[in-house]
Short mmCIF file of C-alpha atoms in Angstrom, two decimals:
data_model
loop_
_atom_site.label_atom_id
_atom_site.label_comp_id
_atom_site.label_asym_id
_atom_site.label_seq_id
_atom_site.Cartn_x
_atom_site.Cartn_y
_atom_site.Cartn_z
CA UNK A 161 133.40 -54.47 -220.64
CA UNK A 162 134.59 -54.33 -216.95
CA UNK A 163 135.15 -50.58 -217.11
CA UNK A 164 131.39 -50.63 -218.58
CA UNK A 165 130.42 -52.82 -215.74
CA UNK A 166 131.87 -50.11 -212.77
CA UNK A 167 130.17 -47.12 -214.47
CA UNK A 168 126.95 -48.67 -213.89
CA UNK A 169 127.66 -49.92 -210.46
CA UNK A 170 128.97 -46.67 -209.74
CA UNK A 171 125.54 -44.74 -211.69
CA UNK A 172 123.63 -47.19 -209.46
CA UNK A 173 125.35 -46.42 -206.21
CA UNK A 174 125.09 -42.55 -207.13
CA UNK A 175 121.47 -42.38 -207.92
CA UNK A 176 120.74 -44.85 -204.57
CA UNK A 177 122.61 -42.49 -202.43
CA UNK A 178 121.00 -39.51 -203.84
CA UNK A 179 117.55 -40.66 -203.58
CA UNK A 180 118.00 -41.50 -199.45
CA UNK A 181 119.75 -38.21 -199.05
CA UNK A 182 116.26 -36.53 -201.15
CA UNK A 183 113.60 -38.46 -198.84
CA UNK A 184 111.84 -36.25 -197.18
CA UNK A 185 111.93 -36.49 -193.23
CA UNK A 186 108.42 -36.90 -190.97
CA UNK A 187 106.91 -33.58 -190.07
CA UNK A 188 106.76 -32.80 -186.15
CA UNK A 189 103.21 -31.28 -185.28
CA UNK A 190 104.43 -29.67 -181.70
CA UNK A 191 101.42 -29.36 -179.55
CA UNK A 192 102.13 -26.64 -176.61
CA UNK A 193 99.85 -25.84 -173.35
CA UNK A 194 102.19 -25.34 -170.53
CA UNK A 195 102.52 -21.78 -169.41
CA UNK A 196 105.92 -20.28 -170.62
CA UNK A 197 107.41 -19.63 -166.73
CA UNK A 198 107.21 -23.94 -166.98
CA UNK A 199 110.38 -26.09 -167.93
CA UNK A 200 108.04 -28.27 -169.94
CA UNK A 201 107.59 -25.17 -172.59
CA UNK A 202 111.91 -24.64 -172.55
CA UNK A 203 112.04 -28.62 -173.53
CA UNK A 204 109.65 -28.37 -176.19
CA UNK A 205 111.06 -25.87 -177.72
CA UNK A 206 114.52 -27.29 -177.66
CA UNK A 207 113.04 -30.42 -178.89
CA UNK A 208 111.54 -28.16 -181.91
CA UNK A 209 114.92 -27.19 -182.61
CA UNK A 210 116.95 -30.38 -182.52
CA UNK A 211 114.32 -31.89 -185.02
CA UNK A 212 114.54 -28.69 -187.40
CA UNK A 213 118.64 -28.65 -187.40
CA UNK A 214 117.74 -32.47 -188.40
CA UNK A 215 115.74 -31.85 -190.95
CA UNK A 216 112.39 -32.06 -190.33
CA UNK A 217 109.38 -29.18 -190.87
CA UNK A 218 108.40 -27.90 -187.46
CA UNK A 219 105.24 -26.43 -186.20
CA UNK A 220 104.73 -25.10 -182.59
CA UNK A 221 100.93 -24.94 -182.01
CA UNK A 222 100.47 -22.97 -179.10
CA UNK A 223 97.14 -23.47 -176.97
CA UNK A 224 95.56 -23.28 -173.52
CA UNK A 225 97.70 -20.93 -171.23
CA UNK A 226 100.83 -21.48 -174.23
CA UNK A 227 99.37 -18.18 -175.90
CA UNK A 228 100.59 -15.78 -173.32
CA UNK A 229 104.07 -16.43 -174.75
CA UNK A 230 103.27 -15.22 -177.84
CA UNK A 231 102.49 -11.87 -176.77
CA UNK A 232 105.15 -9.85 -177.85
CA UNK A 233 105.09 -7.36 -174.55
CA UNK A 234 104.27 -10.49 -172.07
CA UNK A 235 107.52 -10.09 -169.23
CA UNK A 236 107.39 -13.82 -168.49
CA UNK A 237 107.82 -15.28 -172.15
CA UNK A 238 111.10 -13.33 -173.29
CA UNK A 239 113.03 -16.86 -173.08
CA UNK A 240 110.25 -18.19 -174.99
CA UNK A 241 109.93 -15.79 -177.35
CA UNK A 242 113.63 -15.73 -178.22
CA UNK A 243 113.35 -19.33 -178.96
CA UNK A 244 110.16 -19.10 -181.39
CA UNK A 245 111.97 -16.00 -182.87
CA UNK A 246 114.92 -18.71 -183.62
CA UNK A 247 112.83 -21.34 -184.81
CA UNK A 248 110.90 -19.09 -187.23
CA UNK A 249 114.13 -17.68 -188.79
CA UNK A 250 115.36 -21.08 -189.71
CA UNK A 251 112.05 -22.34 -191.04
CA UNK A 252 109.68 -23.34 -188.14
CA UNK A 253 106.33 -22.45 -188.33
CA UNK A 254 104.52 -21.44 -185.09
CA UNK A 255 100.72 -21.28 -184.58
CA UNK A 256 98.47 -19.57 -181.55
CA UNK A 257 95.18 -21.01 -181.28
CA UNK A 258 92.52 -17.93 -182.11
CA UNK A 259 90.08 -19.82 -179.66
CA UNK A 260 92.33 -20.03 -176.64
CA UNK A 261 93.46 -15.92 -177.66
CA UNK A 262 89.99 -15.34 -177.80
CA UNK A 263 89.26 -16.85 -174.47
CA UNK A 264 92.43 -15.00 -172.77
CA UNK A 265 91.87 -11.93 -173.91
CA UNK A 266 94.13 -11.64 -176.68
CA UNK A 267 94.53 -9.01 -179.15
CA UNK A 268 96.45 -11.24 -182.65
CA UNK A 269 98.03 -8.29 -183.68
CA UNK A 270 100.14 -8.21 -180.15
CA UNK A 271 101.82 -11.81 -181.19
CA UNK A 272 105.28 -11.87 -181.97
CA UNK A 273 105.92 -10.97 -185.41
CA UNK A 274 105.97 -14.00 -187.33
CA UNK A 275 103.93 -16.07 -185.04
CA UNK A 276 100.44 -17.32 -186.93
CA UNK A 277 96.87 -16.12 -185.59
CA UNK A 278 95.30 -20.58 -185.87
CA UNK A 279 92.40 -21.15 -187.39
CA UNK A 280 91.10 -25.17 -188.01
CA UNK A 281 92.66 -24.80 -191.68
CA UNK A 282 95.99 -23.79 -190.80
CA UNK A 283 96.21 -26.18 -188.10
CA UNK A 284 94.29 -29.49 -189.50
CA UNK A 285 96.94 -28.62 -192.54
CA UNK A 286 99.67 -28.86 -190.39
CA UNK A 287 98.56 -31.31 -188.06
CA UNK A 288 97.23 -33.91 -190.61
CA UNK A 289 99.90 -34.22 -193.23
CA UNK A 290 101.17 -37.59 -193.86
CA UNK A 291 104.01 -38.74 -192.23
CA UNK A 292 103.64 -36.77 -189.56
CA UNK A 293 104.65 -36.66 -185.58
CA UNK A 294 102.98 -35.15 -182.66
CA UNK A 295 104.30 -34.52 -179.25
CA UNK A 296 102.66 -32.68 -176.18
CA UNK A 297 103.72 -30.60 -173.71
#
């Protein structure tokens, strides 16, 4: 009976321990418009990076004067472009906004490979989940 009594304890403690380690952390919608010569655009995506080694999905929407990074041949966003490089190898998802290209002049085949030409369905799909963060820089 007692040896009954610790396998289910034991089954219990198992499948409790299992289940915290399976939830599923909040997604972290990273909203980016500082130029990528600013410090503000090195924290945020460090910040991206400590919260994917964590655990959580990552997007990096890129917007306003954020773009230029994402040009592949841009000589002030190699730093930046390393980084979203990184973060898209280990699972991050990064996003330029097609209307802020558009107004800037540019061309989505000269982003970074890997980096995602927006449109409102890939972001609202990203940005909208449930359980999910945003921060802005």
């Amino acid at each position: 009976m007692i040896r009954l009594l610790r396998y289910s304890i034991a089954a219990v403690i198992t499948a409790f321990v299992f289940n915290v380690q399976a939830e599923k952390l909040d997604a972290l919608f990273i909203n980016l418009t500082s130029d990528v010569k600013e410090h503000r655009t090195e924290m945020a995506l460090v910040f991206a990076s400590k919260a994917l080694k964590r655990g959580h999905d990552v997007t990096v929407f890129l917007n306003d004067k954020a773009v230029t990074g994402a040009v592949a041949t841009n000589p002030d966003g190699v730093e930046a472009r390393d980084q979203m490089a990184i973060l898209m190898s280990k699972g991050a998802t990064v996003i330029a906004c097609g209307h802020c290209m558009t107004h800037y002049g540019i061309d989505p085949t000269s982003l970074l490979k890997g980096i995602k030409s927006g449109d409102a369905d890939l972001v609202f799909g990203k940005l909208f989940t449930t359980d999910s963060r945003t921060l802005t820089w």
